[in-house]
């Protein structure tokens, strides 16, 4: 029996450490929080039962080793995890008659800030609790960290770097590639905080909320944690929202947070209870892993039992085929839920899923549907040996201890997703309502095989209006957008075809060179194409090869049967910027945005690029004396830097 128990402990340690490594070091999630907590609690119980704790047990170390991309530094004081409970009464009993502060437990990345002489001197991530990564330059561009504070002594504090749900959704909406989208705000925040280039961090809207004052030389807080929070507020820090509680009102205040989290924009996975009396809390000491002056409260997940109806297999452009559990609808946290991602083959096998099984489901952090447990465990789901999209063979691949299913067909329609995403984008056909995720669903259903099929989606009205996320109104909006896109310009069609290396500007140049004669463009030779300004032999070769492919030309003919191409008459006398190349940077005064000025230049035969080279005619920047990277490059290459007014006076 003892050997069996020890073997189980070793198995749990291996499983939990793999999940911890994926979560903390690789920003991946191979196990749900619910499952991790369940296995962790089982390991803790076995350690108490046996009196044995193995050296590599996750109960004895915190998090995972910091990666090597950033400098490492040892914390002045170890950053321990918190003991936790899901029992509200236990939380009240823990107070032992004392006052405490109840606050959010934010779900981001813990950061330690150090200030000297009133200035931010250092920022270090939590790392493994003893050694973290130095991210000072990145912290300086967080949206709400004060860089200079009134207090001039040494100040050390801890807080959580987070990205709000609304910013997370906004950032994800700008990523066209479905596989490149971030899984949750925490992963996005972790990657943003640990960037080598803090310009990326600055664009991510990272916020910082202080939750612990470690050191403030010479300041008397009268033994009060609340006064420490007030002090931090006076220095300009945003402090995590908290309530001062007693054993008499703590249950009532927990309900306050419970109601608020339904609409709270900042990711939180629970609450923290901290003794108000500093001396009393410190006098309790700590265990090997937990301080005794504070405890975490995690929401008791609302579990609902239901029946697994089917496993959908969703193919993506990378060939990855994800299993999605479809079950009898249940009400969870105020919404109806009927689907949950199972993520990969490893998790599906771990749950021993089978059609008709009774399962329990919950919402991770009260948001993301997950399967908690399988009460039947029939383990009868068959893994498809053929791709649901193309019908070609699949294979199981193991990467970093995780098994996943892949389609091996390089011509699978699902792998054409990127080309369809480009085709419907704003600069191409400009069709609203066809996000990459929606296109992926339509391709998976067999609605779209080639570009022309997009203009025939009205035939699938019944199926589409019944799909999740669609209804009659959204379907009507989509069809209206498709109808508007039927009339377009030739250069947008050429760009939308996704010919290797042919961007929007190049497509315009080619169309102008051939006076919008598509037949002449299809018959063009490499030598002739190479003569066009900005094309060159490589792009000319790609363009030539595209139109020599019979399948490509056939699909283009199908597309042309669905759309009307408006031929733009080019006035040669107005092509005053032919052969000239411009770069635009900085803010503009006379034009609404850079694209507006870019259109003016291209209408007159000019070209606009994103970087300064020796071929650049002028860099347009209203701040001609700035030390921006583009200005520096222009000066190095002897390229003129002109203002917007200079450009209008000299070239228009």
XYZ file of C-alpha atoms in Angstrom:
652
model
C 0.000 0.000 0.000
C 2.866 2.375 0.919
C 4.545 1.717 -2.445
C 1.290 2.432 -4.274
C 0.881 5.693 -2.357
C 4.463 6.757 -3.117
C 4.017 5.945 -6.790
C 0.828 8.006 -6.851
C 2.675 10.915 -5.224
C 5.433 10.717 -7.840
C 2.822 10.631 -10.602
C 1.055 13.685 -9.163
C 4.334 15.595 -8.792
C 5.291 14.907 -12.410
C 1.847 15.935 -13.701
C 1.653 19.116 -11.604
C 5.222 20.208 -12.419
C 4.566 19.763 -16.160
C 1.432 21.884 -15.877
C 3.293 24.493 -13.829
C 6.137 24.686 -16.340
C 3.705 25.156 -19.215
C 1.744 27.822 -17.339
C 4.563 29.899 -15.848
C 7.452 29.464 -18.297
C 5.781 28.803 -21.642
C 2.469 30.708 -21.303
C 0.583 27.520 -22.213
C -2.296 25.828 -20.447
C -2.355 22.009 -20.573
C -4.653 21.543 -17.594
C -7.619 23.449 -16.225
C -7.286 25.361 -12.938
C -9.962 23.107 -11.484
C -8.008 19.967 -12.313
C -4.721 21.458 -11.057
C -6.290 22.390 -7.714
C -7.856 18.954 -7.378
C -4.556 17.130 -7.997
C -2.637 19.562 -5.783
C -5.058 18.947 -2.901
C -4.723 15.195 -3.405
C -0.914 15.458 -3.237
C -1.070 17.607 -0.096
C -3.320 15.047 1.592
C -0.979 12.190 0.672
C 2.037 14.103 2.020
C 0.217 14.660 5.311
C -0.836 11.013 5.407
C 2.636 9.629 4.770
C 4.729 12.314 6.430
C 6.922 12.284 3.300
C 7.555 15.310 1.084
C 9.723 14.747 -1.990
C 12.258 17.401 -2.981
C 10.627 18.214 -6.304
C 7.112 18.485 -4.906
C 5.198 21.593 -6.038
C 4.162 22.043 -2.405
C 7.785 22.973 -1.679
C 8.584 25.408 -4.458
C 6.710 28.229 -6.114
C 6.003 28.706 -9.809
C 8.770 27.785 -12.255
C 12.262 28.977 -13.179
C 12.461 32.275 -15.030
C 13.390 32.019 -18.697
C 16.766 33.272 -19.934
C 15.601 36.083 -22.204
C 15.854 38.776 -19.492
C 18.415 39.426 -16.715
C 17.667 37.584 -13.478
C 17.846 38.911 -9.955
C 17.257 37.437 -6.507
C 14.472 39.007 -4.458
C 15.421 40.669 -1.182
C 12.644 38.650 0.479
C 11.202 35.391 -0.910
C 7.803 35.793 -2.579
C 5.672 32.991 -1.200
C 2.368 31.687 -2.481
C -0.739 31.945 -0.334
C -2.645 29.203 1.404
C -6.106 28.925 -0.073
C -9.646 27.915 0.685
C -12.979 27.835 -1.115
C -14.955 27.736 2.120
C -16.351 31.102 3.286
C -16.871 29.938 6.858
C -13.264 28.749 6.973
C -12.200 32.224 5.866
C -14.126 33.761 8.764
C -12.684 31.264 11.249
C -9.163 32.035 9.970
C -9.579 35.651 11.126
C -9.625 34.425 14.732
C -11.545 37.503 15.856
C -9.193 39.999 14.171
C -9.792 42.764 11.610
C -8.499 42.154 8.104
C -8.438 43.621 4.604
C -10.344 41.725 1.917
C -9.193 42.509 -1.640
C -9.196 41.166 -5.168
C -6.739 38.396 -6.067
C -5.820 39.673 -9.525
C -4.883 37.249 -12.301
C -1.844 38.710 -14.032
C 1.892 38.813 -13.360
C 3.286 39.790 -9.952
C 5.925 42.554 -10.063
C 8.258 43.995 -7.384
C 9.049 47.709 -7.734
C 11.945 49.476 -6.026
C 12.206 53.263 -5.756
C 15.289 55.269 -4.714
C 15.288 59.036 -4.179
C 11.731 59.248 -5.472
C 12.431 57.531 -8.812
C 11.657 54.064 -10.145
C 14.955 52.213 -9.984
C 14.036 48.606 -10.596
C 11.182 46.275 -11.524
C 11.470 42.506 -11.189
C 8.945 39.760 -11.945
C 8.014 37.182 -9.331
C 9.732 34.392 -11.282
C 10.051 31.312 -9.070
C 9.552 33.316 -5.871
C 13.265 33.661 -5.154
C 14.674 34.779 -8.516
C 12.803 36.936 -11.016
C 13.434 38.720 -14.302
C 14.408 42.388 -14.466
C 11.835 44.260 -16.562
C 12.515 47.857 -15.459
C 12.288 49.401 -18.929
C 8.973 47.670 -19.539
C 7.513 48.783 -16.200
C 8.277 52.389 -17.102
C 5.694 52.192 -19.901
C 2.906 50.606 -17.844
C -0.090 52.903 -18.130
C -0.393 53.863 -14.457
C 2.955 53.460 -12.699
C 4.326 56.757 -11.276
C 7.961 57.181 -12.315
C 8.597 59.930 -9.728
C 6.996 59.911 -6.262
C 7.040 62.302 -3.278
C 8.694 59.799 -0.910
C 12.492 60.006 -1.215
C 13.519 57.049 0.931
C 13.900 53.473 -0.303
C 10.475 52.054 -1.188
C 9.766 48.463 -2.176
C 6.284 47.300 -3.061
C 4.566 44.431 -4.787
C 1.644 44.479 -7.159
C -0.016 42.764 -10.085
C 0.489 43.710 -13.730
C -2.766 43.044 -15.593
C -4.491 43.643 -18.915
C -8.239 44.266 -18.752
C -10.750 42.052 -20.554
C -11.782 44.959 -22.800
C -8.165 45.660 -23.838
C -7.575 41.925 -24.289
C -10.558 41.677 -26.647
C -9.480 44.812 -28.510
C -5.943 43.495 -29.044
C -7.212 40.072 -30.120
C -9.683 41.649 -32.569
C -6.737 43.241 -34.384
C -5.070 39.848 -34.929
C -6.445 38.293 -38.110
C -4.719 34.928 -37.605
C -6.978 32.820 -35.368
C -4.065 30.650 -34.230
C -2.089 33.733 -33.193
C -4.809 35.117 -30.936
C -4.085 35.103 -27.201
C -5.912 32.538 -25.077
C -6.613 34.762 -22.081
C -5.590 38.126 -20.563
C -2.999 36.564 -18.266
C -1.036 35.016 -21.152
C -1.188 38.309 -23.048
C -0.022 40.215 -19.972
C 2.818 37.780 -19.272
C 4.129 38.111 -22.813
C 3.686 41.895 -22.773
C 5.531 42.428 -19.501
C 8.477 40.239 -20.513
C 9.165 41.825 -23.916
C 12.719 42.700 -24.902
C 11.401 45.757 -26.735
C 9.340 47.960 -24.400
C 7.610 49.609 -27.351
C 5.527 46.452 -27.585
C 4.725 46.690 -23.874
C 3.692 50.328 -24.259
C 1.087 49.387 -26.860
C -0.529 46.720 -24.660
C -2.151 48.956 -21.995
C -0.600 47.104 -19.055
C -1.906 48.324 -15.681
C -0.312 47.881 -12.234
C -2.210 47.488 -8.942
C -0.242 47.527 -5.693
C -1.195 44.947 -3.060
C 1.709 44.850 -0.598
C 4.212 47.328 0.829
C 7.485 45.540 1.604
C 9.664 48.434 2.778
C 9.410 52.207 3.310
C 12.377 53.619 5.240
C 11.472 55.743 8.243
C 7.672 55.695 7.838
C 5.484 54.793 10.829
C 2.246 53.145 9.730
C 0.928 52.729 13.267
C 0.865 48.962 12.771
C -1.839 49.279 10.077
C -1.944 47.606 6.659
C -4.710 50.012 5.625
C -2.415 52.974 6.364
C 0.219 51.356 4.157
C -2.349 51.237 1.343
C -3.237 54.886 1.972
C 0.461 55.787 1.844
C 0.841 54.049 -1.514
C -2.176 55.921 -2.864
C -0.548 59.192 -1.748
C 2.529 58.260 -3.780
C 0.377 57.937 -6.905
C -0.121 54.168 -7.058
C -3.377 52.470 -7.912
C -4.070 50.057 -5.059
C -6.081 46.872 -5.438
C -9.678 47.451 -4.329
C -10.219 46.276 -0.755
C -12.729 46.255 2.104
C -11.896 46.390 5.811
C -13.702 43.439 7.389
C -14.466 41.808 10.724
C -15.721 38.284 11.409
C -19.209 39.800 11.622
C -19.338 41.342 8.123
C -16.874 39.305 6.051
C -19.533 37.070 4.488
C -21.487 40.136 3.420
C -18.390 41.706 1.836
C -17.555 38.481 -0.006
C -20.998 38.755 -1.615
C -20.112 42.311 -2.701
C -17.082 41.047 -4.622
C -19.003 38.041 -5.929
C -21.627 40.280 -7.520
C -19.045 42.710 -8.881
C -16.888 40.085 -10.599
C -19.696 39.370 -13.080
C -18.946 42.703 -14.767
C -15.433 43.424 -13.449
C -13.103 44.349 -16.311
C -9.904 43.303 -14.544
C -9.104 39.560 -14.467
C -9.452 38.119 -10.966
C -9.419 34.513 -9.778
C -10.483 35.100 -6.192
C -9.899 37.241 -3.092
C -7.096 37.798 -0.568
C -7.588 38.226 3.186
C -4.753 40.021 5.024
C -4.555 40.811 8.732
C -4.919 44.553 9.377
C -2.595 44.304 12.418
C 0.909 44.142 10.875
C 2.709 42.960 14.025
C 0.151 40.251 14.741
C 0.352 38.913 11.206
C 4.153 38.826 11.180
C 4.234 37.149 14.605
C 2.493 34.118 13.103
C 5.538 33.424 10.890
C 5.286 31.223 7.810
C 5.372 27.668 6.555
C 7.869 26.487 3.934
C 5.553 27.850 1.264
C 2.847 30.055 2.803
C 2.934 33.203 4.955
C 0.466 32.979 7.851
C -0.609 36.641 7.772
C -2.757 36.199 4.662
C -4.868 33.612 2.871
C -6.430 33.338 -0.593
C -10.101 32.637 -1.218
C -10.956 31.044 -4.556
C -14.507 31.058 -5.797
C -16.230 27.724 -5.373
C -16.869 26.775 -8.985
C -20.528 26.385 -9.897
C -20.649 22.815 -11.174
C -23.456 21.496 -13.338
C -23.965 17.912 -14.426
C -24.866 17.286 -18.059
C -24.545 14.744 -20.881
C -21.849 14.765 -23.539
C -23.580 14.747 -26.937
C -20.630 14.801 -29.332
C -17.047 15.814 -29.926
C -16.579 18.303 -32.748
C -13.179 18.337 -34.414
C -12.180 21.858 -35.478
C -9.354 22.157 -38.030
C -7.154 25.265 -38.276
C -4.737 26.685 -40.850
C -1.732 25.100 -39.052
C -3.257 21.651 -39.482
C -4.061 21.365 -35.763
C -7.459 19.730 -35.146
C -8.928 20.633 -31.757
C -11.583 18.571 -29.948
C -14.614 20.565 -28.749
C -17.098 19.013 -26.342
C -20.778 19.600 -27.168
C -23.152 18.812 -24.297
C -26.744 19.306 -23.211
C -27.130 23.049 -22.416
C -26.795 24.102 -18.759
C -27.001 27.431 -16.938
C -23.622 28.529 -15.529
C -22.889 31.867 -13.863
C -26.004 33.360 -15.438
C -25.519 32.205 -19.038
C -26.437 29.132 -21.082
C -23.430 26.961 -21.945
C -23.347 24.016 -24.357
C -19.730 23.817 -25.587
C -16.247 23.663 -24.095
C -12.827 23.270 -25.673
C -10.997 20.110 -24.621
C -7.742 21.640 -25.991
C -5.887 18.492 -27.118
C -5.772 14.688 -27.234
C -3.895 14.434 -23.920
C -6.624 16.232 -21.976
C -9.370 14.319 -23.792
C -7.776 10.988 -22.910
C -7.188 12.137 -19.345
C -10.917 12.823 -19.008
C -11.760 9.423 -20.567
C -14.569 10.969 -22.587
C -17.282 9.048 -24.402
C -20.486 10.055 -26.133
C -23.359 9.844 -23.657
C -21.083 10.184 -20.622
C -22.310 12.198 -17.648
C -19.883 15.069 -17.118
C -19.624 18.080 -14.803
C -18.844 21.476 -16.278
C -17.909 24.856 -14.831
C -16.589 28.257 -15.861
C -12.908 28.841 -15.120
C -12.634 32.173 -13.282
C -16.410 32.342 -13.811
C -15.824 32.988 -17.548
C -14.404 30.150 -19.679
C -16.433 26.894 -19.947
C -14.430 23.810 -18.958
C -15.086 20.150 -18.201
C -14.392 19.483 -14.518
C -14.819 15.721 -14.408
C -16.239 12.726 -16.235
C -18.596 10.750 -13.994
C -18.928 7.860 -16.464
C -15.443 7.519 -17.922
C -16.358 5.290 -20.859
C -13.249 6.450 -22.754
C -14.982 5.623 -26.049
C -14.424 8.731 -28.186
C -12.856 7.715 -31.464
C -10.068 9.944 -32.704
C -10.733 10.621 -36.400
C -8.230 9.208 -38.856
C -9.484 11.641 -41.504
C -9.596 15.439 -41.436
C -13.169 16.777 -41.018
C -12.473 19.423 -43.671
C -10.606 17.666 -46.490
C -11.091 13.991 -45.646
C -7.370 13.269 -45.874
C -5.382 11.294 -43.231
C -4.623 12.677 -39.777
C -1.827 11.888 -37.360
C -1.191 12.338 -33.644
C 1.950 14.316 -32.811
C 3.533 14.712 -29.402
C 5.096 18.104 -28.590
C 6.365 18.902 -25.069
C 4.500 15.953 -23.512
C 1.232 17.046 -25.143
C -0.445 14.938 -27.818
C -2.469 16.745 -30.487
C -4.201 15.753 -33.721
C -3.057 17.175 -37.079
C -4.173 17.051 -40.708
C -1.194 16.119 -42.907
C -2.698 17.323 -46.193
C -0.826 20.482 -47.315
C -3.771 21.405 -49.592
C -6.442 21.158 -46.891
C -9.030 23.926 -47.235
C -8.546 24.788 -43.565
C -4.934 25.652 -44.361
C -6.149 28.166 -46.934
C -7.644 30.225 -44.127
C -4.891 32.842 -44.291
C -5.519 33.518 -47.978
C -9.270 33.969 -47.410
C -8.560 36.286 -44.470
C -6.423 38.499 -46.721
C -9.038 38.410 -49.477
C -11.816 39.828 -47.250
C -9.562 42.350 -45.469
C -10.142 46.110 -45.613
C -7.497 46.841 -48.276
C -8.741 43.997 -50.475
C -12.473 43.199 -50.838
C -13.394 44.875 -47.521
C -16.086 42.442 -46.375
C -17.269 43.040 -42.793
C -18.493 40.110 -40.727
C -15.961 37.567 -41.970
C -13.399 37.392 -39.195
C -10.796 34.660 -39.335
C -12.748 32.701 -36.728
C -15.930 32.941 -38.823
C -14.103 31.969 -41.994
C -12.665 28.971 -40.178
C -16.177 27.836 -39.228
C -17.502 28.322 -42.774
C -14.569 26.437 -44.293
C -15.038 23.644 -41.769
C -18.716 23.392 -42.737
C -17.775 23.169 -46.420
C -19.372 26.518 -47.361
C -16.149 27.969 -48.817
C -13.598 26.278 -51.083
C -12.528 29.187 -53.308
C -12.928 32.986 -53.411
C -16.094 32.922 -55.512
C -17.859 30.845 -52.840
C -17.842 33.845 -50.490
C -20.302 35.556 -52.834
C -22.616 32.527 -52.678
C -23.007 32.340 -48.902
C -26.658 33.414 -49.110
C -27.523 29.841 -50.139
C -26.582 28.691 -46.596
C -28.922 31.056 -44.741
C -30.657 28.316 -42.746
C -27.396 26.744 -41.580
C -25.599 30.012 -40.812
C -28.417 31.650 -38.836
C -28.461 28.605 -36.549
C -24.713 28.735 -35.886
C -23.410 29.992 -32.553
C -22.748 33.742 -32.728
C -25.026 34.227 -35.723
C -28.649 35.206 -36.103
C -30.860 36.722 -38.747
C -29.550 40.241 -38.164
C -25.860 39.341 -38.307
C -26.463 37.167 -41.368
C -28.268 40.035 -43.109
C -25.410 42.414 -42.273
C -22.914 39.929 -43.686
C -24.833 39.499 -46.951
C -25.185 43.293 -47.315
C -21.425 43.679 -46.896
C -20.812 40.959 -49.491
C -23.159 42.682 -51.947
C -21.336 45.985 -51.473
C -18.037 44.240 -52.152
C -19.218 42.932 -55.537
C -18.236 46.265 -57.095
C -14.535 46.913 -56.641
C -11.256 48.020 -58.233
C -8.896 45.713 -60.081
C -5.893 46.502 -57.895
C -7.876 45.366 -54.828
C -8.661 42.072 -56.550
C -5.004 41.562 -57.498
C -3.880 42.343 -53.945
C -6.598 40.100 -52.487
C -5.388 37.088 -54.485
C -2.429 36.876 -52.107
C 0.299 36.587 -54.741
C 3.593 36.172 -52.875
C 5.166 39.569 -52.153
C 2.546 41.611 -54.023
C 1.312 44.198 -51.578
C -1.323 46.846 -52.131
C 1.138 49.424 -53.497
C 2.670 46.911 -55.914
C -0.786 45.825 -57.085
C -1.610 49.475 -57.877
C 1.671 49.927 -59.770
C 1.078 46.813 -61.886
C -2.512 47.808 -62.700
C -1.413 51.300 -63.714
C 1.440 49.940 -65.845
C -0.984 47.720 -67.794
C -3.752 50.348 -67.753
C -6.041 47.931 -65.879
C -5.918 45.387 -68.700
C -6.227 42.094 -66.806
C -5.600 39.940 -69.861
C -2.329 41.754 -70.525
C -1.339 41.249 -66.895
C -2.081 37.514 -67.079
C 0.087 37.192 -70.202
C 2.926 39.391 -68.910
C 6.469 37.997 -68.991
C 8.970 38.239 -66.151
C 11.264 40.597 -68.054
C 8.435 43.035 -68.740
C 7.099 42.909 -65.175
C 10.592 43.558 -63.815
C 10.635 46.936 -65.567
C 7.819 48.229 -63.346
C 9.026 50.555 -60.589
C 9.356 48.677 -57.294
C 8.680 45.186 -58.687
C 11.982 43.552 -59.486
C 12.768 40.045 -60.688
C 11.623 38.127 -57.584
C 8.158 39.694 -57.406
C 7.856 39.514 -61.184
C 8.570 35.791 -61.004
C 5.937 35.248 -58.311
C 3.344 37.188 -60.324
C 4.177 35.267 -63.507
C 4.036 31.847 -61.794
C 0.680 32.637 -60.174
C -1.030 33.223 -63.510
C 0.647 30.223 -65.111
C -1.118 27.985 -62.600
C -4.297 26.679 -64.259
C -6.158 26.275 -60.962
C -5.438 29.897 -60.024
C -6.679 31.286 -63.322
C -9.773 29.066 -63.235
C -10.671 30.273 -59.727
C -10.080 33.881 -60.799
C -12.545 33.405 -63.658
C -15.098 32.042 -61.201
C -14.539 35.103 -59.026
C -14.900 37.529 -61.919
C -18.302 35.997 -62.666
C -19.428 37.137 -59.211
C -18.044 40.690 -59.111
C -17.945 43.886 -61.156
C -14.534 45.459 -61.643
C -14.619 49.229 -62.079
C -11.881 50.361 -64.437
C -10.255 53.558 -63.237
C -9.209 55.948 -65.945
C -5.674 57.123 -65.295
C -4.899 60.672 -66.367
C -1.252 60.493 -67.435
C -0.904 64.246 -67.015
C -1.680 63.841 -63.299
C 0.967 61.154 -62.747
C 3.401 63.739 -61.419
C 4.939 61.503 -58.738
C 5.784 58.522 -60.940
C 9.133 57.018 -59.918
C 9.189 58.779 -56.512
C 9.115 56.947 -53.174
C 7.992 58.472 -49.884
C 7.913 57.441 -46.230
C 5.345 59.042 -43.892
C 5.816 59.220 -40.125
C 4.489 61.211 -37.170
C 1.188 63.044 -36.835
C -0.405 64.973 -39.712
C -2.209 68.336 -39.768
C -3.744 68.621 -43.247
C -4.782 64.981 -43.752
C -7.009 62.840 -41.570
C -4.425 60.052 -41.327
C -1.417 58.586 -43.118
C -3.558 56.417 -45.403
C -5.274 59.530 -46.740
C -1.936 61.091 -47.690
C -0.733 57.730 -49.008
C -3.748 57.549 -51.344
C -2.968 61.042 -52.679
C 0.620 60.032 -53.464
C -0.362 56.758 -55.121
C -3.085 58.413 -57.208
C -0.318 60.532 -58.713
C 1.867 57.526 -59.490
C 4.105 57.694 -56.415
C 4.924 54.951 -53.937
C 4.752 54.906 -50.134
C 6.858 52.462 -48.111
C 7.241 51.818 -44.394
C 10.994 52.204 -43.996
C 13.660 54.642 -45.152
C 16.189 53.284 -47.676
C 18.631 54.745 -50.151
C 15.801 54.673 -52.726
C 13.529 56.899 -50.615
C 12.891 60.295 -52.226
C 11.710 62.052 -49.054
C 10.745 61.321 -45.470
C 7.591 63.278 -44.593
C 7.674 64.210 -40.901
C 6.239 67.409 -39.424
C 8.833 67.138 -36.635
C 11.821 67.494 -38.941
C 14.284 67.957 -36.050
C 13.212 64.934 -33.955
C 15.611 62.131 -33.073
C 13.224 59.373 -34.177
C 14.708 56.241 -35.728
C 13.353 57.185 -39.176
C 14.865 60.690 -38.956
C 18.216 59.240 -37.913
C 18.143 56.746 -40.791
C 17.244 59.476 -43.283
C 20.173 61.624 -42.096
C 22.545 58.654 -42.360
C 21.466 57.991 -45.964
C 21.240 61.639 -47.010
C 17.472 61.421 -47.585
C 15.598 64.733 -47.315
C 13.272 65.193 -44.338
C 10.375 67.485 -45.230
C 7.263 68.694 -43.471
C 3.711 68.166 -44.678
C 3.621 71.789 -45.876
C 6.897 71.296 -47.783
C 5.442 68.219 -49.495
C 2.253 70.027 -50.530
C 4.200 73.005 -51.817
C 6.819 71.043 -53.782
C 4.935 67.989 -55.031
C 1.230 68.779 -55.326
